[in-house]
PDB file of C-alpha atoms in Angstrom:
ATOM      1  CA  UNK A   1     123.149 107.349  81.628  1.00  0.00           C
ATOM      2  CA  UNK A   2     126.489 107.591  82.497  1.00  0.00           C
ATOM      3  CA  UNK A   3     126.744 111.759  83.201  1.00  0.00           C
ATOM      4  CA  UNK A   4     130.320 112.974  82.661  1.00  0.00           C
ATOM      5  CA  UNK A   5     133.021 110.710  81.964  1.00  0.00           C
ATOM      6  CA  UNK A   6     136.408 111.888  81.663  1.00  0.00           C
ATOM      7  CA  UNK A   7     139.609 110.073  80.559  1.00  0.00           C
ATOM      8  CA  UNK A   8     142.164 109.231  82.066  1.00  0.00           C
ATOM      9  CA  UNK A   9     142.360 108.912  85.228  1.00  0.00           C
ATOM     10  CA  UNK A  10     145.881 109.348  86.026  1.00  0.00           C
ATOM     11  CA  UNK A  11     148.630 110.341  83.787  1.00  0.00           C
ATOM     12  CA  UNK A  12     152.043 111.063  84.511  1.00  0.00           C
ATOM     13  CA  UNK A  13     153.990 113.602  81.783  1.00  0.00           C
ATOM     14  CA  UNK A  14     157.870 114.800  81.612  1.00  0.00           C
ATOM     15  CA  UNK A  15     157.758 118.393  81.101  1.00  0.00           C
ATOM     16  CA  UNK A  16     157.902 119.155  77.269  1.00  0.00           C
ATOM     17  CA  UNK A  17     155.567 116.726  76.165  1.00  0.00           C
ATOM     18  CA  UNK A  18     151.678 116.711  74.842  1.00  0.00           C
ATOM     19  CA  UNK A  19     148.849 114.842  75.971  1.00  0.00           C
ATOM     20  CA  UNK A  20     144.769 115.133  75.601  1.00  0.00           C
ATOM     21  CA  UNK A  21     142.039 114.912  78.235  1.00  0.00           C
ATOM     22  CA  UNK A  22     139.023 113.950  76.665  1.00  0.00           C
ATOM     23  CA  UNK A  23     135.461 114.541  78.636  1.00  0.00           C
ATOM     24  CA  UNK A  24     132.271 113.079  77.495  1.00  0.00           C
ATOM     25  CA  UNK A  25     128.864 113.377  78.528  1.00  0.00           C
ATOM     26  CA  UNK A  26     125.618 111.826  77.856  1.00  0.00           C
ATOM     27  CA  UNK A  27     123.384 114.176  78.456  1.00  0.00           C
ATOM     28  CA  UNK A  28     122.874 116.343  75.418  1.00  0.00           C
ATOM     29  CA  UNK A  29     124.179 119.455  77.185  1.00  0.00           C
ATOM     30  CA  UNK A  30     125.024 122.260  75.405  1.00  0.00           C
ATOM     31  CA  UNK A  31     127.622 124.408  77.600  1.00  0.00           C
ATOM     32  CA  UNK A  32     130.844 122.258  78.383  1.00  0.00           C
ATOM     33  CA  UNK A  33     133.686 123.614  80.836  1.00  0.00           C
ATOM     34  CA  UNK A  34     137.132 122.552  81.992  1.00  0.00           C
ATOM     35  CA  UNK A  35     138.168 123.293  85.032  1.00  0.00           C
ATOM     36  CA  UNK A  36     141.940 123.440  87.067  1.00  0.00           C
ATOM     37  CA  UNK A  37     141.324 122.431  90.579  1.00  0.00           C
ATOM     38  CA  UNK A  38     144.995 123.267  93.004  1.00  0.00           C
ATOM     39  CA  UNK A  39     145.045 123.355  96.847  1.00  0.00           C
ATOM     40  CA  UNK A  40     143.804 126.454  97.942  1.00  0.00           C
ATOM     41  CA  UNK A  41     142.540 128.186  95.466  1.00  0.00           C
ATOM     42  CA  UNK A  42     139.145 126.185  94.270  1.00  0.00           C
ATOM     43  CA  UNK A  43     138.392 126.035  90.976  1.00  0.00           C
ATOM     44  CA  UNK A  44     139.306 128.016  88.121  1.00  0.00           C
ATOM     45  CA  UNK A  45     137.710 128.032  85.035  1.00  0.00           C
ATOM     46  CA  UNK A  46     140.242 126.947  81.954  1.00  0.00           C
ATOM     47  CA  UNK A  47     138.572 127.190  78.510  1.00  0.00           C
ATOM     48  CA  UNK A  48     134.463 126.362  78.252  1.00  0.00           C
ATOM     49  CA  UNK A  49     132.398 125.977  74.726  1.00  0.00           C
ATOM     50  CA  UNK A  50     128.844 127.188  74.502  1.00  0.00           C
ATOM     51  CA  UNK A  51     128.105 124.672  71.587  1.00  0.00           C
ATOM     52  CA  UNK A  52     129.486 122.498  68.954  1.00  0.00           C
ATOM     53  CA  UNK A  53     132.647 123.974  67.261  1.00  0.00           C
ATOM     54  CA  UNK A  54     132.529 127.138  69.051  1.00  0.00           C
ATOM     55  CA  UNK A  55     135.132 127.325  72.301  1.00  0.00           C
ATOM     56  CA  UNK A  56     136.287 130.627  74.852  1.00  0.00           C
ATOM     57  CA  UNK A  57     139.165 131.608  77.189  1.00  0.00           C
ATOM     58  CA  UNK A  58     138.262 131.298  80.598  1.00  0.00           C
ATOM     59  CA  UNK A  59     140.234 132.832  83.684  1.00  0.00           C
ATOM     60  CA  UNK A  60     143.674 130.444  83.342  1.00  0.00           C
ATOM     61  CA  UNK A  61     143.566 129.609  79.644  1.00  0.00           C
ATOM     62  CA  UNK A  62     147.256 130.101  79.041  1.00  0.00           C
ATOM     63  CA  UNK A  63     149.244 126.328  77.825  1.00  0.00           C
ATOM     64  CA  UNK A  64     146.065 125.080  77.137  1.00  0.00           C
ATOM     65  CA  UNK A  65     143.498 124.166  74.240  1.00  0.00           C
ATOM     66  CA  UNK A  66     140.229 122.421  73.749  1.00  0.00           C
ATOM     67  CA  UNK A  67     138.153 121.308  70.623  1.00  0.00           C
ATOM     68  CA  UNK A  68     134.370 121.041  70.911  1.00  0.00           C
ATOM     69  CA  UNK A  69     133.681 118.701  66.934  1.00  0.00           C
ATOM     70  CA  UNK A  70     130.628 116.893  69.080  1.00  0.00           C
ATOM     71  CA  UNK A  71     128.722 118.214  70.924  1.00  0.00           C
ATOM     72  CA  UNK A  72     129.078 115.564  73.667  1.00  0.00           C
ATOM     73  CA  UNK A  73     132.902 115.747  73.391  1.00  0.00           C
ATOM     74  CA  UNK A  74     135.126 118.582  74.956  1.00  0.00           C
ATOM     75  CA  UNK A  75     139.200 117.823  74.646  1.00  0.00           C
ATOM     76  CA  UNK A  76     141.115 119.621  76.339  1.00  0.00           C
ATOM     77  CA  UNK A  77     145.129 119.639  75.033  1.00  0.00           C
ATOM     78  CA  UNK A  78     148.602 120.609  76.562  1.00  0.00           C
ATOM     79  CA  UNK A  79     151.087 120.956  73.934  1.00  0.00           C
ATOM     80  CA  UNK A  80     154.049 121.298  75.905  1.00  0.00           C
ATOM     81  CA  UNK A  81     153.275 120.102  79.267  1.00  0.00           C
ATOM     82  CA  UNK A  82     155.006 122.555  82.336  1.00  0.00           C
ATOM     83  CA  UNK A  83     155.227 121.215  86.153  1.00  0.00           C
ATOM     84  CA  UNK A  84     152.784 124.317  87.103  1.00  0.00           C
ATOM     85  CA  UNK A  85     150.058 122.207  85.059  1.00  0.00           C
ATOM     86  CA  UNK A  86     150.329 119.533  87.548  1.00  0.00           C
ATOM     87  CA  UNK A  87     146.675 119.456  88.877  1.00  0.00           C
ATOM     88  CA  UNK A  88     143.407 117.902  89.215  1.00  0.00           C
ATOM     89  CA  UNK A  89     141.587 118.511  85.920  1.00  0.00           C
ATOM     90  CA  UNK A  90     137.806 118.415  85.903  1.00  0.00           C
ATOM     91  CA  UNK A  91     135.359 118.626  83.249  1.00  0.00           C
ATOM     92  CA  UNK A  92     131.827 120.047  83.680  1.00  0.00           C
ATOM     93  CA  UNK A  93     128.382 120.563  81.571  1.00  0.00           C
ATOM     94  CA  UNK A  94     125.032 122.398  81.912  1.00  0.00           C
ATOM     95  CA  UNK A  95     122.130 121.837  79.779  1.00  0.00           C
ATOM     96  CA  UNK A  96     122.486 125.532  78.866  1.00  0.00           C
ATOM     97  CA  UNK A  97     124.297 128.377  79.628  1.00  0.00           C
ATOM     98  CA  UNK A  98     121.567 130.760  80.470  1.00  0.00           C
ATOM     99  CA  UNK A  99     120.312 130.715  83.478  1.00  0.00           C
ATOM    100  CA  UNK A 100     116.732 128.821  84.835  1.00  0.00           C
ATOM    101  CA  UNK A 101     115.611 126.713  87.069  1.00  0.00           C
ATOM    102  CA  UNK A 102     117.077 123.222  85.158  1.00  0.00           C
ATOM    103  CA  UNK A 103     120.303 124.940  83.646  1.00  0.00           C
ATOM    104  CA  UNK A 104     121.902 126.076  86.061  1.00  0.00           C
ATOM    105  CA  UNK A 105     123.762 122.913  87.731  1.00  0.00           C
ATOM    106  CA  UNK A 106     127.078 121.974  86.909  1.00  0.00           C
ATOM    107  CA  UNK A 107     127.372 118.504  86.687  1.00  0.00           C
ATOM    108  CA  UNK A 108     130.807 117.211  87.046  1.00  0.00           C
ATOM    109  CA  UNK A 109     132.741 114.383  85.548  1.00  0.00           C
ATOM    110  CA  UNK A 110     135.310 112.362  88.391  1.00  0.00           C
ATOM    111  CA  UNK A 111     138.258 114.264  87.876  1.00  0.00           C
ATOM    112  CA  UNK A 112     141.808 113.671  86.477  1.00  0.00           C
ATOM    113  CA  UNK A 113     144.736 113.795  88.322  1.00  0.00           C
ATOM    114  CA  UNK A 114     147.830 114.937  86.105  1.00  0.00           C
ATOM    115  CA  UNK A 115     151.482 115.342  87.401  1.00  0.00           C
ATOM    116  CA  UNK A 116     154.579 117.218  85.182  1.00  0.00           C
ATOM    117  CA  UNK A 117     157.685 115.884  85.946  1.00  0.00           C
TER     118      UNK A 117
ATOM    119  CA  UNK B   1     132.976 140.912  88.000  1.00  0.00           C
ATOM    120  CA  UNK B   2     131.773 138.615  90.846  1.00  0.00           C
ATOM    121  CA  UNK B   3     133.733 137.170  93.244  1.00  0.00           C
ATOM    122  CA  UNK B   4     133.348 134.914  96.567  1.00  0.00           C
ATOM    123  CA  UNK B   5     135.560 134.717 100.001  1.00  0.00           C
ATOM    124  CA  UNK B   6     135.284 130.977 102.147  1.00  0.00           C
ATOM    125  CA  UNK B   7     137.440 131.964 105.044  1.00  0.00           C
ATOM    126  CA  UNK B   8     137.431 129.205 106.689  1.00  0.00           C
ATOM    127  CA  UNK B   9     140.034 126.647 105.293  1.00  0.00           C
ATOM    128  CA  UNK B  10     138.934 124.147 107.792  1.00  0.00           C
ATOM    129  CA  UNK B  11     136.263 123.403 109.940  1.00  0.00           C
ATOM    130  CA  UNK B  12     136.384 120.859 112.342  1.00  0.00           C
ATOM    131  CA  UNK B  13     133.819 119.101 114.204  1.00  0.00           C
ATOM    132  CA  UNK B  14     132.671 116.406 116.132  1.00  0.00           C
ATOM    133  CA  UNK B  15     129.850 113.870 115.210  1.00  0.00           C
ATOM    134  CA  UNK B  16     125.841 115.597 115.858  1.00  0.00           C
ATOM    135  CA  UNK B  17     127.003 118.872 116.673  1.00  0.00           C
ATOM    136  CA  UNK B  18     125.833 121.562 114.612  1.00  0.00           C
ATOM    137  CA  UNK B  19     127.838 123.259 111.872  1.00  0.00           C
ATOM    138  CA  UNK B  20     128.170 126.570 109.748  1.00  0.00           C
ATOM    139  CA  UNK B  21     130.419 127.235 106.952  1.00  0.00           C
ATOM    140  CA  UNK B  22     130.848 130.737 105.860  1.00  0.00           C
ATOM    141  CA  UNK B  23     130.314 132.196 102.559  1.00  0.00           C
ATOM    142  CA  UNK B  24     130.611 135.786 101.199  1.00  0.00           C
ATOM    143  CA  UNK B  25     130.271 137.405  97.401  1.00  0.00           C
ATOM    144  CA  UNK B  26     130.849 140.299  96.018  1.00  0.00           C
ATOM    145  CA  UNK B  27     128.777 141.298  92.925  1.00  0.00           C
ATOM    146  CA  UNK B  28     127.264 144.645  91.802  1.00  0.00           C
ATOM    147  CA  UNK B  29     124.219 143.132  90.155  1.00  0.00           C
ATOM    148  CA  UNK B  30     122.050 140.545  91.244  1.00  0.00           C
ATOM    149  CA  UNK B  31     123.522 136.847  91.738  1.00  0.00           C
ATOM    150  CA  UNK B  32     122.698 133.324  91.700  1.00  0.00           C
ATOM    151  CA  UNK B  33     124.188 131.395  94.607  1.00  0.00           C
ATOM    152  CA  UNK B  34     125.528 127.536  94.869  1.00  0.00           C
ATOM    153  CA  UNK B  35     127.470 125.250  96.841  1.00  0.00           C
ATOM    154  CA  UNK B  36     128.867 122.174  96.168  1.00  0.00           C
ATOM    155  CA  UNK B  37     129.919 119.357  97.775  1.00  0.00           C
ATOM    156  CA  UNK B  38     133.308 117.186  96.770  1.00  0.00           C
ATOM    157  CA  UNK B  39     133.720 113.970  98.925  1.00  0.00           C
ATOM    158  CA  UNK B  40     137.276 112.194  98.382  1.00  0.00           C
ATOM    159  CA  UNK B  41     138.434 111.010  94.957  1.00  0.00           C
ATOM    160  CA  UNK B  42     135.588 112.499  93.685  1.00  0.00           C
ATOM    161  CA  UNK B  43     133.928 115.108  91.415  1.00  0.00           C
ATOM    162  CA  UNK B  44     131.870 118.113  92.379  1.00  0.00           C
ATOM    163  CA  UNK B  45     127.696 117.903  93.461  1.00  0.00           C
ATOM    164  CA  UNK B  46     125.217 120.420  93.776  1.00  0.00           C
ATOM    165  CA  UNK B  47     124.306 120.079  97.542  1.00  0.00           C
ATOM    166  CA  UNK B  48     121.610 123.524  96.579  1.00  0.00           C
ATOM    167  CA  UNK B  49     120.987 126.899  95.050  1.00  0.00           C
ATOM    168  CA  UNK B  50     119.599 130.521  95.511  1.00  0.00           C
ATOM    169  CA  UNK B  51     117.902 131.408  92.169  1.00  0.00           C
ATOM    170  CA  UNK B  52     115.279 133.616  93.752  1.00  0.00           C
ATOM    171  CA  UNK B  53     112.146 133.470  96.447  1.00  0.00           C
ATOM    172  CA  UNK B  54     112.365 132.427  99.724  1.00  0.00           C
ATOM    173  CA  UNK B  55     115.912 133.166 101.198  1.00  0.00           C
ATOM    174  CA  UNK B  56     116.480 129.872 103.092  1.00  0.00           C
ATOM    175  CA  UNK B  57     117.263 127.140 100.722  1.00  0.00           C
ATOM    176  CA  UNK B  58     117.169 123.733 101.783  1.00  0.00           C
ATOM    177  CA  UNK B  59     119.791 121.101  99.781  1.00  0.00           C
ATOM    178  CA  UNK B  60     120.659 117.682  99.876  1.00  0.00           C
ATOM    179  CA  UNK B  61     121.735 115.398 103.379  1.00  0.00           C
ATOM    180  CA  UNK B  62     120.227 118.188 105.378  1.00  0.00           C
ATOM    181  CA  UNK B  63     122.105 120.951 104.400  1.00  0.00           C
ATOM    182  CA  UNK B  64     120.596 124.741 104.228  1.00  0.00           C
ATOM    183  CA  UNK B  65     121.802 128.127 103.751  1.00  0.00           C
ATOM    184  CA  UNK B  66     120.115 131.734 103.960  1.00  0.00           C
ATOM    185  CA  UNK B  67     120.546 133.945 101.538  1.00  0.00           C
ATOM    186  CA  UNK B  68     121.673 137.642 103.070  1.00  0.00           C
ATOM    187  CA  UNK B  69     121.525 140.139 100.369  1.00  0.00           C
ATOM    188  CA  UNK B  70     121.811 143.100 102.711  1.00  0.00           C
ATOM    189  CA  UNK B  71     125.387 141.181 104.381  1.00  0.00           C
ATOM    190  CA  UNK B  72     126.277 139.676 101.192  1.00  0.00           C
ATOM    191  CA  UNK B  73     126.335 136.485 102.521  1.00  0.00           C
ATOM    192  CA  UNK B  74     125.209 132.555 101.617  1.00  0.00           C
ATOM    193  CA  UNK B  75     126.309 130.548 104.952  1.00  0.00           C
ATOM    194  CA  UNK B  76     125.803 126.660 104.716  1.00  0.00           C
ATOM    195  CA  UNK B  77     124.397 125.092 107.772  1.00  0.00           C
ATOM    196  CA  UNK B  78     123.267 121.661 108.963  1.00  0.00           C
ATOM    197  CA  UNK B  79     121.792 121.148 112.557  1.00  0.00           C
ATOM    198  CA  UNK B  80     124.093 117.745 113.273  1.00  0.00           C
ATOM    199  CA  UNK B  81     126.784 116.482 111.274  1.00  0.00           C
ATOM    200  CA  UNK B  82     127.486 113.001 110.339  1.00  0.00           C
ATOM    201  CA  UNK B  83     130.993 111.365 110.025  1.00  0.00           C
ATOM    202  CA  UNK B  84     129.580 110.766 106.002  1.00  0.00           C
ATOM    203  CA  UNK B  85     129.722 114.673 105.295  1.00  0.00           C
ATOM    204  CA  UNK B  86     133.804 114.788 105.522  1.00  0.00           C
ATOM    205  CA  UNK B  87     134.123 116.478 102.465  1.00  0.00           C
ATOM    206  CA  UNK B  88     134.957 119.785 101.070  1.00  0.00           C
ATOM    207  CA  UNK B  89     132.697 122.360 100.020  1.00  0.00           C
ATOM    208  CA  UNK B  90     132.957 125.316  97.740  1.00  0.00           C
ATOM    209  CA  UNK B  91     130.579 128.221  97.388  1.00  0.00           C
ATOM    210  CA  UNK B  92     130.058 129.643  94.402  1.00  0.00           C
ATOM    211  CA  UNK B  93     128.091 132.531  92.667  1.00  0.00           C
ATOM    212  CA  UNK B  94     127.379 134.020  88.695  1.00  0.00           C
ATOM    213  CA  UNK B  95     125.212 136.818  87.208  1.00  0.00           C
ATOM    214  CA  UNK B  96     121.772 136.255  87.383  1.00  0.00           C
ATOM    215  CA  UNK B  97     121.072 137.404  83.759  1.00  0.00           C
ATOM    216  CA  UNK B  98     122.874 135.936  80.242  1.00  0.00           C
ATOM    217  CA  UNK B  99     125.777 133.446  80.455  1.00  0.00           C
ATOM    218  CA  UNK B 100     128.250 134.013  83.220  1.00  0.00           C
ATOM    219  CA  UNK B 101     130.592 131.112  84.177  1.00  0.00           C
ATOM    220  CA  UNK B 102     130.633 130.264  87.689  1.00  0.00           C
ATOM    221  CA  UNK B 103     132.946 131.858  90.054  1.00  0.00           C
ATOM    222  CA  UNK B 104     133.978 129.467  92.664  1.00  0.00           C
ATOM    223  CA  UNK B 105     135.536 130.152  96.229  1.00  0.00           C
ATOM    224  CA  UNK B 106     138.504 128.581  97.723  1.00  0.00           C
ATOM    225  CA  UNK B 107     136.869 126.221  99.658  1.00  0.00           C
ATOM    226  CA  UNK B 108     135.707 125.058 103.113  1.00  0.00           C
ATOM    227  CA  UNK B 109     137.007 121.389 104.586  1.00  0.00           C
ATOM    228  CA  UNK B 110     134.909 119.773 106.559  1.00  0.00           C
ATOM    229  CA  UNK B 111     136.233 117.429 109.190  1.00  0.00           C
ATOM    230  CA  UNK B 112     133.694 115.270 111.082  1.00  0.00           C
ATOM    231  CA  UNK B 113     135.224 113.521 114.375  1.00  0.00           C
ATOM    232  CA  UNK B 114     133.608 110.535 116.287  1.00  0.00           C
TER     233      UNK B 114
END
């Protein structure tokens, strides 16, 4: 049971161009999140899905997009990459979204550290 | 809409002295309360959680916190710190009812001294 997995690790972009994130987890969770993580202000919630095929905006959703076609696969996309997405990127499920006793953590994947040159 | 204020940026502290990190929220309906833990390098954990009952929660590596509905407050506390809990820790708070996304503070870094 590996949890959250998220690829890659590092990636280094020059601004203009496109990359994916991909996030994976193993846990048959329904609800899938990415999140923006920048010095000072915590996390902030980019796009999440509440189920295969179906995604939503979150707070910062601008020069982003995600896919949810599995349900244990969230991608999230830059299509023209901008230095102010340099950030750590991480990825996050819950078993659902509602809330209980079991579905309420957030478990997290590592993490993935992107810099725009 | 909820929101939560970690005003402390930094805490620092020496090795088996006692610590508190601060936590507020704002909310005009009830709220379900977390913090997390994020050690170097690394992803987020749940250290614990208010969902409802008894107002002190106890977490993970001998963390607590007290809920304070009346002050608004969720303060994390542990009675002596190790050198292992360098780490930063965010506070964070949704709805209590239907699907809300989490609503994360700014954070709260830890520094344990020898």
């Amino acid at each position: 049971n590996a949890g959250v997995t998220q690829t890659p690790k590092f990636r280094v972009l020059k601004t203009g161009q496109s990359m994916t994130l991909l996030c994976a987890q193993d846990m048959n969770h329904e609800y899938m999140y990415w999140y923006r993580q920048d010095p000072g202000m915590g996390l902030r919630l980019i796009h999440y899905s509440v189920g295969e095929g179906t995604t939503a905006k979150g707070e910062v959703p601008d020069g982003y997009n995600v896919s949810r076609l599995k349900k244990q696969n969230f991608l999230l996309g830059l299509e023209s990459a901008a230095p102010s997405q340099t950030s750590v990127y991480f990825c996050a499920s819950t078993l659902l979204g509602v809330t209980g006793t079991k579905t309420d953590t957030q478990y997290f994947g590592p993490g993935t550290r992107l810099t725009v040159l | 809409a909820q929101s939560v204020t970690q005003l402390d940026s930094q805490v620092p502290v020496f090795e088996e002295a006692p610590v508190e990190l601060r936590c507020n929220y704002s909310s005009s309906v009830s709220v379900y309360l977390f913090w997390y833990v994020q050690y170097p390098n690394q992803g987020l954990q749940l250290l614990l959680k208010y969902l409802s009952g008894s107002t002190l929660v106890k977490g993970i590596n001998g963390f607590e916190a007290e809920f304070n509905k009346s002050q608004t407050s969720f303060h994390l506390r542990k009675p002596s710190v190790h050198i292992s809990d360098t780490a930063e820790y965010f506070c964070a708070v949704k709805r209590s009812t239907g699907f809300q996304k989490l609503v994360f503070g700014t954070g709260t870094r830890l520094l344990v001294s020898p």
